[in-house]
Short mmCIF file of C-alpha atoms in Angstrom, two decimals:
data_model
loop_
_atom_site.label_atom_id
_atom_site.label_comp_id
_atom_site.label_asym_id
_atom_site.label_seq_id
_atom_site.Cartn_x
_atom_site.Cartn_y
_atom_site.Cartn_z
CA MET I 726 -27.76 -7.86 -21.17
CA ARG I 727 -27.81 -9.68 -18.30
CA LEU I 728 -30.09 -12.84 -16.21
CA LEU I 729 -30.32 -11.80 -12.58
CA PRO I 730 -32.67 -13.31 -9.46
CA MET I 731 -34.73 -10.11 -8.55
CA PHE I 732 -35.94 -9.16 -4.94
CA PRO I 733 -38.71 -6.17 -5.26
CA LEU I 734 -38.78 -4.33 -1.97
CA SER I 735 -40.85 -1.61 -0.57
CA THR I 736 -37.38 0.35 -0.20
CA VAL I 737 -34.82 1.92 -2.94
CA LEU I 738 -30.82 0.45 -2.60
CA LEU I 739 -28.85 3.17 -3.87
CA PRO I 740 -25.38 2.52 -4.91
CA GLY I 741 -22.78 1.76 -2.23
CA GLU I 742 -25.18 1.64 0.53
CA LEU I 743 -25.61 -1.54 2.53
CA LEU I 744 -28.82 -3.53 2.63
CA PRO I 745 -30.02 -5.56 5.48
CA LEU I 746 -32.22 -8.32 4.50
CA HIS I 747 -33.92 -10.86 6.92
CA VAL I 748 -35.27 -13.82 4.36
CA PHE I 749 -37.94 -16.02 5.35
CA GLU I 750 -40.49 -16.03 2.68
CA PRO I 751 -39.71 -19.78 0.79
CA ARG I 752 -38.81 -18.56 -2.55
CA TYR I 753 -36.98 -16.06 -1.45
CA ARG I 754 -34.57 -18.28 0.45
CA ALA I 755 -34.32 -20.50 -2.47
CA MET I 756 -33.26 -17.37 -3.98
CA VAL I 757 -30.31 -16.62 -1.70
CA ALA I 758 -28.99 -19.98 -1.95
CA ASP I 759 -28.91 -19.91 -5.86
CA CYS I 760 -27.01 -16.85 -5.75
CA LEU I 761 -24.66 -18.72 -3.64
CA GLU I 762 -23.62 -21.14 -6.44
CA HIS I 763 -22.29 -18.48 -8.54
CA GLU I 764 -19.84 -15.44 -8.13
CA PRO I 765 -20.34 -13.00 -7.64
CA HIS I 766 -23.55 -13.32 -5.64
CA ASP I 767 -25.62 -11.00 -6.86
CA PHE I 768 -29.19 -10.01 -7.31
CA GLY I 769 -31.30 -7.11 -8.48
CA VAL I 770 -33.48 -4.43 -6.10
CA VAL I 771 -35.95 -3.24 -7.56
CA LEU I 772 -39.12 -0.90 -5.96
CA ILE I 773 -42.16 -2.08 -5.50
CA ALA I 774 -44.89 0.12 -7.15
CA ARG I 775 -47.50 -0.81 -5.72
CA GLY I 776 -48.80 -3.92 -3.74
CA SER I 777 -46.69 -5.84 -0.73
CA GLU I 778 -43.16 -7.64 -0.33
CA VAL I 779 -44.69 -11.03 0.87
CA GLY I 780 -47.24 -13.47 -1.77
CA GLY I 781 -46.16 -11.78 -5.25
CA GLY I 782 -48.66 -9.92 -7.18
CA ASP I 783 -47.02 -6.56 -6.97
CA GLU I 784 -45.81 -3.57 -9.24
CA ARG I 785 -42.44 -3.19 -9.85
CA THR I 786 -40.35 -0.12 -11.23
CA ASP I 787 -38.14 -0.56 -13.66
CA VAL I 788 -34.87 0.79 -12.53
CA GLY I 789 -33.23 -0.65 -9.65
CA THR I 790 -29.90 -1.48 -8.35
CA VAL I 791 -27.83 -4.54 -8.16
CA ALA I 792 -26.96 -5.51 -4.74
CA ARG I 793 -24.17 -8.05 -3.62
CA ILE I 794 -24.11 -10.21 -1.07
CA GLU I 795 -21.19 -9.37 1.56
CA ALA I 796 -21.91 -11.68 4.33
CA LEU I 797 -24.89 -13.83 5.36
CA SER I 798 -25.49 -16.61 8.11
CA ARG I 799 -28.59 -19.45 8.20
CA SER I 800 -30.63 -20.19 10.67
CA GLN I 801 -31.63 -23.88 11.51
CA ASP I 802 -35.06 -23.03 10.40
CA GLY I 803 -33.60 -22.24 6.95
CA ARG I 804 -34.01 -18.31 7.16
CA TYR I 805 -31.25 -16.21 6.17
CA ALA I 806 -29.91 -13.08 7.59
CA LEU I 807 -27.78 -11.15 4.88
CA LEU I 808 -25.62 -7.73 4.32
CA ALA I 809 -26.07 -6.77 0.83
CA ARG I 810 -24.02 -3.72 -0.85
CA GLY I 811 -25.37 -1.79 -3.81
CA THR I 812 -23.43 -1.67 -6.70
CA ASN I 813 -24.43 -0.56 -10.45
CA ARG I 814 -27.81 0.74 -11.21
CA LEU I 815 -29.95 -1.73 -13.73
CA ARG I 816 -32.73 -1.36 -15.96
CA VAL I 817 -35.37 -4.19 -16.63
CA GLU I 818 -35.33 -4.97 -19.98
CA GLU I 819 -37.39 -8.28 -19.75
CA TRP I 820 -39.17 -10.08 -16.69
CA LEU I 821 -39.37 -13.28 -16.21
CA GLU I 822 -42.06 -15.46 -14.61
CA ASP I 823 -41.87 -15.90 -10.84
CA ASP I 824 -40.75 -19.35 -10.74
CA PRO I 825 -40.20 -19.49 -7.82
CA TYR I 826 -38.60 -15.97 -7.65
CA PRO I 827 -38.71 -12.99 -9.84
CA GLN I 828 -35.86 -12.92 -12.18
CA ALA I 829 -35.25 -10.41 -15.14
CA THR I 830 -33.22 -9.75 -17.95
CA VAL I 831 -31.42 -6.10 -17.15
CA LEU I 832 -29.13 -3.97 -18.51
CA LEU I 833 -26.72 -2.41 -16.67
CA PHE I 834 -25.69 1.40 -16.74
CA GLU I 835 -23.98 4.48 -15.54
CA ASP I 836 -24.57 8.02 -15.86
CA ALA I 837 -23.25 10.10 -18.96
CA ALA I 838 -20.05 11.39 -19.24
CA VAL I 839 -19.67 14.92 -17.59
CA VAL I 840 -19.02 16.93 -20.53
CA ASP I 841 -19.64 20.75 -18.71
CA GLN I 842 -16.91 20.47 -15.85
CA VAL I 843 -17.97 23.58 -14.44
CA ALA I 844 -21.32 23.11 -14.56
CA PHE I 845 -20.75 19.42 -12.05
CA ALA I 846 -18.69 21.56 -10.05
CA ASN I 847 -21.41 23.91 -9.20
CA ALA I 848 -23.79 21.48 -8.84
CA LEU I 849 -21.78 19.44 -6.63
CA ASP I 850 -21.24 22.59 -4.53
CA VAL I 851 -25.03 23.42 -4.21
CA ALA I 852 -25.80 20.09 -3.07
CA ARG I 853 -23.22 19.88 -0.44
CA ALA I 854 -23.94 22.93 1.52
CA ALA I 855 -27.61 22.40 0.85
CA VAL I 856 -27.16 18.76 2.89
CA MET I 857 -24.84 20.16 5.20
CA ARG I 858 -27.72 22.82 5.96
CA VAL I 859 -30.46 19.96 6.96
CA GLU I 860 -27.85 17.97 8.55
CA SER I 861 -27.17 21.36 11.12
CA LEU I 862 -30.92 21.39 11.46
CA LEU I 863 -31.19 17.72 12.15
CA SER I 864 -28.33 18.04 14.84
CA GLU I 865 -30.30 21.15 16.67
CA MET I 866 -33.56 18.98 16.64
CA SER I 867 -31.55 16.12 18.01
CA GLY I 868 -29.25 17.87 20.45
CA GLU I 869 -26.41 15.89 18.02
CA GLU I 870 -23.07 16.95 16.35
CA PRO I 871 -23.32 17.47 12.67
CA SER I 872 -21.44 14.60 11.17
CA GLY I 873 -19.80 16.83 8.70
CA ARG I 874 -19.13 14.57 6.04
CA ALA I 875 -20.34 16.57 3.42
CA ARG I 876 -17.82 19.21 3.57
CA SER I 877 -14.81 17.64 1.49
CA PRO I 878 -15.00 15.35 -1.49
CA ASP I 879 -11.94 13.23 0.27
CA PHE I 880 -15.15 12.20 2.96
CA ASP I 881 -14.05 8.71 4.84
CA THR I 882 -15.98 6.21 2.65
CA GLY I 883 -14.99 3.58 5.26
CA HIS I 884 -18.29 3.73 7.11
CA HIS I 885 -22.01 2.39 6.41
CA HIS I 886 -20.49 3.56 2.46
CA ASP I 887 -17.56 2.58 -0.29
CA ASP I 888 -16.53 3.27 -3.51
CA VAL I 889 -19.04 2.03 -6.26
CA PRO I 890 -19.21 2.36 -9.79
CA ASP I 891 -20.39 5.89 -10.11
CA GLY I 892 -19.95 6.10 -6.24
CA ASP I 893 -18.37 9.56 -5.94
CA GLU I 894 -20.15 12.35 -3.94
CA ARG I 895 -22.68 12.76 -6.17
CA TRP I 896 -23.90 9.51 -5.00
CA GLU I 897 -22.72 10.04 -1.30
CA LEU I 898 -25.06 13.23 -1.04
CA CYS I 899 -28.01 11.12 -2.27
CA ARG I 900 -27.57 8.66 0.68
CA ARG I 901 -27.07 10.89 3.19
CA LEU I 902 -30.72 12.93 2.80
CA PRO I 903 -33.59 10.70 5.24
CA LEU I 904 -35.74 10.85 1.88
CA GLY I 905 -38.96 8.64 1.35
CA PRO I 906 -38.66 5.71 -1.20
CA LEU I 907 -40.53 8.16 -4.18
CA ASP I 908 -37.76 10.47 -3.57
CA ARG I 909 -34.91 7.93 -3.99
CA GLN I 910 -36.39 6.41 -6.77
CA ARG I 911 -36.12 9.94 -8.40
CA LEU I 912 -32.33 10.28 -7.72
CA LEU I 913 -31.74 6.81 -8.69
CA THR I 914 -33.41 7.26 -12.39
CA ALA I 915 -31.98 10.45 -12.88
CA GLY I 916 -30.12 10.54 -16.16
CA ASP I 917 -26.24 12.09 -14.99
CA ALA I 918 -24.85 13.56 -12.37
CA VAL I 919 -26.03 17.10 -12.74
CA GLU I 920 -29.53 16.40 -13.03
CA ARG I 921 -29.00 14.24 -10.22
CA LEU I 922 -27.31 16.93 -7.68
CA SER I 923 -29.42 19.49 -8.58
CA LEU I 924 -32.38 17.15 -7.39
CA VAL I 925 -30.50 16.68 -4.34
CA ALA I 926 -30.50 20.36 -3.54
CA GLU I 927 -34.19 20.86 -4.38
CA LEU I 928 -34.89 18.09 -1.93
CA ALA I 929 -32.63 19.43 0.72
CA GLY I 930 -34.19 22.61 0.50
CA GLU I 931 -37.98 21.05 0.71
CA MET I 932 -36.39 19.30 3.46
CA ARG I 933 -34.89 22.76 4.86
CA ASP I 934 -37.89 24.57 4.49
CA ASP I 935 -40.06 21.56 6.82
CA LEU I 936 -37.37 21.75 9.25
CA PHE I 937 -37.77 25.43 9.78
CA ARG I 938 -41.33 24.98 10.09
CA LEU I 939 -40.89 22.46 12.99
CA LEU I 940 -38.41 24.48 14.73
CA GLY I 941 -40.91 27.71 14.42
CA GLN I 942 -38.64 29.68 12.23
CA GLY I 943 -40.14 29.41 9.10
#
């Protein structure tokens, strides 16, 4: 168990992902100041299921991600501009009073160990191919070359994403799909790697079908 300051947002932070934040609300400015007093400079991010980021009174999901502050600047009026990176997943065990900002006791967790390596390899291949098809269609629509970063498990993680616990290609593929927050939350809460990769392939297939229709090929 771990006590963490929490920052409910209208977006989902995935492990390995960078999160830029402009912190202007007084309670969250206080949260950042408190985070900076402790090492590591961590806070939790969860998706707001209903409500707004500003003012409180929101309904929050119970699975999120630990965010670690990597860079920060403070303006003269006390606002912060910061860059944080997602690390471990967390599950909220208990919410504390918002005094002045949200806090919760959380349990950090990772994927269950891969038991069937063949099933995992197959799911990874299918998900990788599905993501590449989406990237190819998106590049056709934009006129830009596809990134091709899903071609090999040895892709460069130095640009935008980095290694984290559980942070191999199973998360890289999740981050690359341009999904909405509810689908990203489904990926975040998946119980194991094979389940998550299967969901990546399913969501990529749905996105591919939508893109085909937009291109007039479906």
